Each structure stands twice: as C-alpha cells, then as structure tokens.
C-alpha cells in the first residue's frame, strides 16, 4: 500500500498496490503493522456500510468526541463522492482547515481520517455505497457534528442545495454549544 500525506496532518490517502495477472488482481487494503509504521491508529473494531440512493445527498460533518474519538478508513465500493475533512483538533497545525477529495469505485483509493477530524461527503452519483473501518465503536452520547456550510470554515462544496437529513440540517455552528459541551 502507498500512504500519501495530505495538507491536514495525520490524514492520508491510502492506495492499494494491486498484483495483476490475466484473471484480474489481488491487493491488500488493510495491514495493522503498515498503518502503525506510518503513525496511524491500527485499531480496527467496527466496520460499517453506507448506501445513498440519490446523487446530491450530503452527509456530515460528523465526528465523535473523547473518550470515544474515532479514526476511520473510508473506501467507495460503488459510485463517486466529494469527500471533505475538517480538522477540529485544537492546538494542531491543521486546526480549522478543511480539504476535499474525490473518491470513486474505479480508483480504489481509501482515505484515512484521524481522531478529531470531522468527515462529510456529498454523493456525485446515484446508488453510492461506502465501506468504513473504525477504530472504536459508535457512541451516541459522543456523536457530534458541525454544520456543513458553517461560515467559520468556508468549505467549498460542488453544489449549493444538497439533500440533508434533519439531523445534519441542525448541526450547530462552530461557536455554538452542543450536547457534548462547547466546541470552542
């Protein structure tokens, strides 16, 4: 696997290195030792699948607070997404910065999201399916989010009026308190 650093410290694009022959290919997509060697959290305790039927659906910006902060490894199995990461780790060089990535089923590139970095995406194709590997289990008491269009971050999305769940529409702005305490 190739680990490619990004503008946000700790965020990596992970590219499988397929071994090809006339039948197709074989590629490793997970190795705890390789992740640890790159300073990434090698814990894997939960896997999730997300399916989104309609193009233009936005999910995010989600994260979990301590002590249940989670690292994620994300891969698109079918379809295409515009994926956005937002660094909410106060005191880090990347704090408050966001970066976008396009992931699709054709390129097999995965995205490693460290603890404390919020994640959101908008589907660019109908019937998009994603696979997540998580470093900790879901904790509803620690689930948090910030508004996808919060003016504090000026995230640039590829569309202005995405489909949103009621929950994602009601995420607080960065300077507003949340159920998990004040974010700022």
Coordinates of N, CA and C in Angstrom, one line a residue:
X1 N 0.8 -1.2 0.0 CA 0.0 0.0 0.0 C 0.9 1.2 0.0
X2 N 0.4 2.3 -0.7 CA 1.1 3.6 -0.7 C 0.3 4.5 0.3
X3 N 1.0 5.2 1.2 CA 0.4 6.1 2.1 C 0.9 7.5 1.6
X4 N -0.1 8.4 1.3 CA 0.2 9.7 0.7 C -0.3 10.7 1.7
X5 N 0.5 11.5 2.3 CA 0.1 12.6 3.2 C -0.6 13.7 2.5
X6 N -1.4 14.4 3.2 CA -2.3 15.5 2.7 C -1.9 16.8 3.4
X7 N -2.7 17.8 3.1 CA -2.5 19.1 3.8 C -2.9 19.1 5.2
X8 N -3.7 18.2 5.6 CA -4.1 18.1 7.0 C -3.3 17.0 7.7
X9 N -2.5 17.4 8.8 CA -1.6 16.5 9.4 C -2.4 15.2 9.9
X10 N -1.9 14.0 9.6 CA -2.5 12.8 10.0 C -3.4 12.2 9.0
X11 N -3.9 13.0 8.1 CA -4.8 12.5 7.0 C -4.0 11.9 5.9
X12 N -4.3 10.7 5.4 CA -3.6 10.1 4.4 C -4.5 9.5 3.3
X13 N -4.1 9.6 2.1 CA -4.8 8.8 1.0 C -4.0 7.5 1.0
X14 N -4.7 6.4 1.0 CA -4.1 5.0 1.0 C -4.5 4.3 -0.3
X15 N -3.4 4.0 -1.1 CA -3.7 3.4 -2.4 C -3.2 1.9 -2.3
X16 N -4.1 1.0 -2.6 CA -3.6 -0.4 -2.7 C -2.7 -0.5 -3.9
X17 N -1.8 -1.5 -3.8 CA -0.9 -1.8 -4.9 C -1.2 -3.2 -5.5
X18 N -2.1 -3.2 -6.5 CA -2.6 -4.5 -7.0 C -1.5 -5.3 -7.7
X19 N -1.6 -6.6 -7.5 CA -0.8 -7.6 -8.2 C -1.7 -8.1 -9.3
X20 N -1.4 -7.8 -10.5 CA -2.3 -8.1 -11.7 C -1.8 -9.3 -12.5
X21 N -2.7 -10.1 -13.0 CA -2.5 -11.1 -14.0 C -3.7 -11.2 -14.8
X22 N -3.7 -12.3 -15.7 CA -4.8 -12.4 -16.7 C -6.2 -12.6 -16.0
X23 N -6.2 -13.0 -14.7 CA -7.5 -13.2 -14.0 C -8.1 -11.9 -13.5
X24 N -7.2 -10.9 -13.2 CA -7.6 -9.7 -12.6 C -6.5 -9.2 -11.7
X25 N -6.8 -9.0 -10.4 CA -5.8 -8.5 -9.5 C -6.1 -8.9 -8.0
X26 N -5.1 -8.8 -7.2 CA -5.2 -9.0 -5.8 C -4.5 -7.9 -5.1
X27 N -5.1 -7.3 -4.1 CA -4.5 -6.1 -3.4 C -4.8 -6.1 -1.9
X28 N -3.8 -5.8 -1.1 CA -4.1 -5.7 0.3 C -4.6 -4.3 0.6
X29 N -5.7 -4.3 1.4 CA -6.3 -3.0 1.7 C -6.2 -2.7 3.2
X30 N -5.7 -3.6 4.0 CA -5.5 -3.4 5.4 C -4.3 -4.2 6.0
X31 N -3.5 -3.5 6.7 CA -2.4 -4.2 7.4 C -2.1 -3.4 8.7
X32 N -2.4 -3.9 9.8 CA -2.2 -3.1 11.1 C -0.8 -2.7 11.2
X33 N 0.2 -3.5 10.9 CA 1.6 -3.1 11.0 C 1.9 -2.0 10.1
X34 N 1.5 -2.0 8.9 CA 1.8 -0.9 7.9 C 1.2 0.4 8.4
X35 N -0.1 0.3 8.9 CA -0.7 1.5 9.5 C 0.1 2.1 10.6
X36 N 0.5 1.2 11.6 CA 1.3 1.6 12.7 C 2.6 2.2 12.3
X37 N 3.2 1.6 11.3 CA 4.5 2.1 10.8 C 4.4 3.5 10.3
X38 N 3.3 3.9 9.8 CA 3.0 5.3 9.3 C 2.5 6.2 10.3
X39 N 2.4 5.7 11.6 CA 1.9 6.6 12.7 C 0.4 6.7 12.7
X40 N -0.3 5.8 12.1 CA -1.8 5.8 12.0 C -2.3 4.8 13.0
X41 N -3.5 5.1 13.5 CA -4.1 4.2 14.5 C -4.4 2.8 13.8
X42 N -3.8 1.8 14.3 CA -4.0 0.4 13.7 C -5.2 -0.3 14.3
X43 N -5.9 0.3 15.2 CA -7.1 -0.4 15.8 C -8.2 -0.6 14.8
X44 N -8.8 -1.7 14.8 CA -10.0 -1.9 13.9 C -11.0 -2.7 14.7
X45 N -12.1 -2.0 15.1 CA -13.1 -2.7 16.0 C -14.5 -2.7 15.4
X46 N -14.7 -2.0 14.3 CA -16.1 -1.9 13.8 C -16.0 -1.6 12.3
X47 N -16.8 -2.2 11.5 CA -16.9 -1.9 10.0 C -18.4 -1.5 9.7
X48 N -18.5 -0.5 8.9 CA -19.9 0.0 8.5 C -20.0 0.1 7.0
X49 N -21.2 0.0 6.5 CA -21.5 0.3 5.1 C -22.5 1.4 5.1
X50 N -22.3 2.3 4.1 CA -23.3 3.4 3.9 C -23.7 3.4 2.5
X51 N -25.0 3.4 2.3 CA -25.6 3.4 0.9 C -26.5 4.7 0.8
X52 N -26.3 5.4 -0.3 CA -27.0 6.6 -0.6 C -27.6 6.4 -2.0
X53 N -28.9 6.5 -2.1 CA -29.6 6.2 -3.3 C -29.5 7.4 -4.3
X54 N -29.5 8.6 -3.9 CA -29.6 9.7 -4.8 C -28.3 10.6 -4.8
X55 N -28.0 11.0 -6.0 CA -26.9 11.9 -6.2 C -27.3 13.2 -5.6
X56 N -26.3 14.0 -5.0 CA -26.6 15.3 -4.4 C -27.0 15.2 -2.9
X57 N -26.8 14.0 -2.3 CA -27.1 13.9 -0.9 C -25.8 14.1 -0.1
X58 N -26.0 15.0 0.9 CA -24.8 15.3 1.7 C -25.0 14.7 3.1
X59 N -24.0 14.1 3.6 CA -23.9 13.5 5.0 C -22.7 14.1 5.7
X60 N -23.0 14.8 6.8 CA -21.9 15.3 7.6 C -22.2 16.7 8.1
X61 N -21.3 17.2 8.8 CA -19.9 16.9 9.1 C -19.9 16.2 10.5
X62 N -19.5 14.9 10.5 CA -19.6 14.1 11.7 C -18.3 13.7 12.3
X63 N -18.3 13.5 13.6 CA -17.2 13.0 14.4 C -17.6 12.6 15.7
X64 N -16.8 11.9 16.5 CA -17.1 11.5 17.9 C -16.1 12.2 18.8
X65 N -16.6 12.6 20.0 CA -15.7 13.3 20.9 C -15.1 12.3 21.8
X66 N -14.0 12.7 22.5 CA -13.3 11.9 23.5 C -14.3 11.5 24.6
X67 N -14.1 10.4 25.2 CA -13.1 9.4 25.0 C -13.4 8.4 23.9
X68 N -14.4 8.7 23.1 CA -14.8 7.8 22.0 C -14.4 8.4 20.6
X69 N -13.4 9.2 20.6 CA -13.0 9.8 19.3 C -12.6 8.6 18.4
X70 N -12.9 8.7 17.1 CA -12.6 7.6 16.2 C -11.8 7.9 15.0
X71 N -10.9 7.0 14.6 CA -10.3 7.1 13.3 C -11.1 6.3 12.3
X72 N -11.1 6.7 11.0 CA -11.8 6.0 10.0 C -11.0 5.7 8.8
X73 N -11.2 4.6 8.2 CA -10.6 4.3 6.9 C -11.8 4.2 5.9
X74 N -11.9 5.0 4.9 CA -13.1 5.1 4.1 C -12.8 4.7 2.6
X75 N -13.6 3.9 2.0 CA -13.5 3.5 0.6 C -14.8 3.4 0.0
X76 N -14.9 3.9 -1.3 CA -16.1 3.9 -2.1 C -16.2 2.6 -2.8
X77 N -17.2 1.8 -2.6 CA -17.4 0.5 -3.3 C -18.1 0.6 -4.6
X78 N -19.0 1.6 -4.6 CA -19.8 1.8 -5.8 C -20.2 3.3 -5.9
X79 N -20.1 3.9 -7.0 CA -20.4 5.3 -7.1 C -19.2 6.3 -7.0
X80 N -19.5 7.5 -6.6 CA -18.5 8.6 -6.5 C -18.9 9.6 -5.5
X81 N -18.0 10.1 -4.7 CA -18.2 11.1 -3.7 C -17.2 12.3 -3.8
X82 N -17.7 13.4 -3.3 CA -16.8 14.6 -2.9 C -16.7 14.5 -1.4
X83 N -15.6 14.1 -0.9 CA -15.3 13.9 0.5 C -14.6 15.0 1.1
X84 N -15.1 15.5 2.3 CA -14.5 16.7 2.9 C -14.1 16.3 4.4
X85 N -12.9 16.7 4.7 CA -12.4 16.5 6.1 C -12.1 17.9 6.7
X86 N -12.5 18.0 8.0 CA -12.3 19.3 8.7 C -11.6 19.0 10.0
X87 N -10.4 19.6 10.2 CA -9.6 19.4 11.3 C -10.1 20.2 12.5
X88 N -10.7 19.5 13.5 CA -11.2 20.1 14.8 C -10.3 19.9 16.0
X89 N -9.0 19.5 15.7 CA -8.1 19.2 16.8 C -7.4 20.5 17.2
X90 N -8.0 21.1 18.3 CA -7.4 22.4 18.7 C -5.9 22.2 19.1
X91 N -5.1 23.2 18.7 CA -3.7 23.2 19.1 C -2.9 22.5 18.0
X92 N -3.5 21.9 17.0 CA -2.7 21.3 15.9 C -2.5 22.3 14.7
X93 N -1.4 22.1 13.9 CA -1.2 23.0 12.8 C -2.4 23.0 11.8
X94 N -3.2 21.9 11.7 CA -4.3 21.9 10.8 C -5.6 22.4 11.3
X95 N -5.6 22.8 12.6 CA -6.9 23.2 13.2 C -7.7 24.2 12.4
X96 N -8.9 23.9 12.1 CA -9.8 24.8 11.4 C -9.7 24.7 9.9
X97 N -8.8 23.9 9.4 CA -8.6 23.7 7.9 C -9.4 22.5 7.4
X98 N -9.8 22.6 6.2 CA -10.5 21.5 5.5 C -9.8 21.2 4.2
X99 N -10.1 20.0 3.8 CA -9.5 19.5 2.5 C -10.6 18.6 1.9
X100 N -10.7 18.7 0.6 CA -11.7 17.8 -0.1 C -10.9 16.8 -1.0
X101 N -11.6 15.7 -1.2 CA -11.0 14.6 -2.1 C -12.2 14.0 -2.9
X102 N -11.9 13.6 -4.1 CA -12.9 12.8 -4.8 C -12.5 11.4 -4.8
X103 N -13.4 10.6 -4.3 CA -13.2 9.1 -4.2 C -14.3 8.5 -5.1
X104 N -13.9 7.4 -5.8 CA -14.8 6.6 -6.6 C -14.5 5.2 -6.6
X105 N -15.4 4.4 -7.0 CA -15.2 2.9 -7.0 C -14.1 2.5 -8.0
X106 N -13.8 3.3 -9.0 CA -12.8 2.9 -10.0 C -11.4 3.1 -9.6
X107 N -11.1 4.0 -8.6 CA -9.7 4.2 -8.3 C -9.2 3.4 -7.0
X108 N -10.2 2.9 -6.3 CA -9.8 2.1 -5.1 C -9.1 2.8 -4.0
X109 N -8.8 4.1 -4.2 CA -8.1 4.9 -3.2 C -9.0 5.0 -1.9
X110 N -8.3 4.8 -0.8 CA -9.0 4.9 0.5 C -8.5 6.2 1.2
X111 N -9.3 6.7 2.2 CA -9.0 7.9 2.9 C -8.9 7.6 4.4
X112 N -7.8 7.9 5.0 CA -7.6 7.7 6.5 C -7.9 9.0 7.1
X113 N -8.9 9.0 8.1 CA -9.3 10.1 8.8 C -8.9 9.9 10.3
X114 N -8.0 10.7 10.9 CA -7.6 10.5 12.3 C -8.7 11.0 13.2
X115 N -8.6 10.7 14.5 CA -9.4 11.1 15.6 C -9.4 12.7 15.6
X116 N -10.6 13.2 15.8 CA -10.7 14.7 15.9 C -10.9 15.4 14.6
X117 N -11.0 14.7 13.5 CA -11.2 15.3 12.2 C -12.6 14.9 11.8
X118 N -13.5 16.0 11.5 CA -14.8 15.7 11.1 C -14.8 15.3 9.6
X119 N -15.9 14.5 9.3 CA -16.0 13.9 8.0 C -17.4 14.2 7.4
X120 N -17.4 14.5 6.1 CA -18.7 14.7 5.4 C -18.4 14.4 4.0
X121 N -19.5 14.1 3.3 CA -19.4 13.9 1.8 C -20.7 14.2 1.2
X122 N -20.6 14.5 -0.1 CA -21.8 14.6 -1.0 C -21.6 13.6 -2.1
X123 N -22.7 12.9 -2.4 CA -22.7 11.9 -3.5 C -22.7 12.6 -4.8
X124 N -21.9 12.1 -5.7 CA -21.8 12.6 -7.1 C -22.4 11.6 -8.1
X125 N -22.9 10.5 -7.6 CA -23.6 9.5 -8.4 C -24.7 8.9 -7.6
X126 N -25.7 8.4 -8.3 CA -26.8 7.7 -7.7 C -26.2 6.3 -7.2
X127 N -26.9 5.7 -6.2 CA -26.5 4.4 -5.7 C -25.1 4.3 -5.3
X128 N -24.6 5.2 -4.5 CA -23.3 5.2 -4.0 C -23.2 4.4 -2.7
X129 N -22.2 3.5 -2.6 CA -22.0 2.7 -1.4 C -20.6 2.9 -0.9
X130 N -20.4 3.0 0.4 CA -19.1 3.2 1.0 C -18.9 2.2 2.1
X131 N -17.6 1.9 2.4 CA -17.2 1.0 3.4 C -16.3 1.7 4.4
X132 N -16.6 1.6 5.7 CA -15.8 2.3 6.7 C -15.2 1.2 7.6
X133 N -14.0 1.4 8.0 CA -13.3 0.7 9.1 C -13.1 1.7 10.2
X134 N -13.5 1.3 11.4 CA -13.5 2.3 12.5 C -12.6 1.8 13.6
X135 N -11.9 2.7 14.3 CA -11.0 2.4 15.4 C -11.8 2.2 16.8
X136 N -13.0 2.6 16.8 CA -13.8 2.4 18.0 C -15.3 2.3 17.6
X137 N -16.1 1.8 18.5 CA -17.5 1.6 18.2 C -18.3 2.9 18.3
X138 N -19.4 2.9 17.7 CA -20.3 4.1 17.7 C -20.8 4.3 19.2
X139 N -20.7 5.6 19.6 CA -21.3 6.0 20.9 C -22.2 7.2 20.6
X140 N -23.5 7.0 20.7 CA -24.4 8.0 20.5 C -24.2 9.2 21.4
X141 N -23.8 9.0 22.7 CA -23.5 10.0 23.6 C -22.3 10.9 23.2
X142 N -21.5 10.4 22.3 CA -20.3 11.2 21.9 C -20.4 11.6 20.4
X143 N -21.5 11.2 19.8 CA -21.6 11.6 18.4 C -21.8 13.1 18.3
X144 N -21.1 13.8 17.4 CA -21.2 15.2 17.2 C -21.1 15.6 15.8
X145 N -21.3 16.9 15.5 CA -21.2 17.4 14.2 C -21.2 18.9 14.2
X146 N -20.7 19.4 13.0 CA -20.8 20.9 12.8 C -21.5 21.0 11.5
X147 N -22.1 22.2 11.3 CA -22.9 22.4 10.1 C -22.0 22.4 8.8
X148 N -22.5 21.7 7.8 CA -21.8 21.5 6.5 C -21.4 22.9 5.9
X149 N -22.2 23.9 6.1 CA -22.0 25.2 5.5 C -21.6 26.3 6.5
X150 N -21.0 25.9 7.6 CA -20.7 26.8 8.6 C -19.7 27.9 8.1
X151 N -20.1 29.2 8.2 CA -19.3 30.2 7.6 C -17.9 30.3 8.3
X152 N -17.7 29.8 9.4 CA -16.4 29.8 10.1 C -15.3 29.0 9.3
X153 N -15.8 28.1 8.5 CA -14.8 27.2 7.8 C -14.8 27.4 6.3
X154 N -15.9 28.0 5.7 CA -15.9 28.3 4.3 C -15.6 27.1 3.4
X155 N -16.2 26.0 3.7 CA -16.0 24.8 2.9 C -16.7 25.0 1.6
X156 N -15.9 24.6 0.5 CA -16.5 24.7 -0.8 C -17.0 23.4 -1.3
X157 N -18.3 23.3 -1.5 CA -19.0 22.1 -1.9 C -19.3 22.2 -3.4
X158 N -19.4 21.1 -4.1 CA -19.7 21.2 -5.5 C -21.2 21.5 -5.9
X159 N -22.0 21.7 -4.9 CA -23.4 22.1 -5.1 C -23.9 22.9 -4.0
X160 N -24.9 23.7 -4.2 CA -25.4 24.6 -3.2 C -26.6 24.1 -2.4
X161 N -27.4 23.3 -2.9 CA -28.6 22.8 -2.2 C -28.7 21.3 -2.1
X162 N -27.8 20.7 -1.3 CA -27.8 19.2 -1.2 C -29.0 18.7 -0.4
X163 N -29.3 17.4 -0.6 CA -30.3 16.7 0.3 C -29.6 16.5 1.6
X164 N -30.3 16.8 2.7 CA -29.7 16.6 4.0 C -30.7 16.0 4.9
X165 N -30.3 15.2 5.9 CA -31.2 14.7 6.9 C -31.5 15.8 7.9
X166 N -32.6 15.6 8.6 CA -33.0 16.7 9.6 C -31.8 16.8 10.6
X167 N -31.2 15.7 11.0 CA -30.0 15.8 12.0 C -28.9 16.7 11.4
X168 N -28.5 16.4 10.1 CA -27.4 17.2 9.6 C -27.8 18.7 9.3
X169 N -29.1 18.9 9.1 CA -29.5 20.3 9.0 C -29.4 21.1 10.3
X170 N -29.4 20.4 11.4 CA -29.5 21.0 12.7 C -28.2 21.0 13.4
X171 N -27.1 20.5 12.8 CA -25.8 20.6 13.5 C -25.5 22.0 13.9
X172 N -24.8 22.3 15.0 CA -24.6 23.7 15.4 C -23.5 24.3 14.6
X173 N -23.5 25.6 14.6 CA -22.3 26.3 14.0 C -21.2 26.2 15.0
X174 N -20.0 26.4 14.6 CA -18.8 26.1 15.4 C -18.8 26.9 16.7
X175 N -19.3 28.1 16.8 CA -19.2 28.8 18.1 C -20.4 28.6 18.9
X176 N -21.3 27.7 18.6 CA -22.5 27.3 19.4 C -22.2 26.1 20.3
X177 N -22.7 26.1 21.5 CA -22.5 24.9 22.3 C -23.3 23.7 21.8
X178 N -22.9 22.5 22.1 CA -23.5 21.3 21.6 C -23.9 20.4 22.8
X179 N -24.5 19.3 22.6 CA -24.8 18.3 23.6 C -23.5 17.8 24.3
X180 N -22.4 17.8 23.6 CA -21.2 17.3 24.1 C -20.3 18.3 24.7
X181 N -20.8 19.5 25.0 CA -20.0 20.6 25.5 C -19.7 21.6 24.5
X182 N -19.1 22.7 24.9 CA -18.8 23.8 23.9 C -17.6 23.3 23.1
X183 N -17.8 23.5 21.7 CA -16.8 23.1 20.8 C -15.6 24.0 20.7
X184 N -15.8 25.2 21.2 CA -14.7 26.2 21.1 C -14.1 26.6 22.4

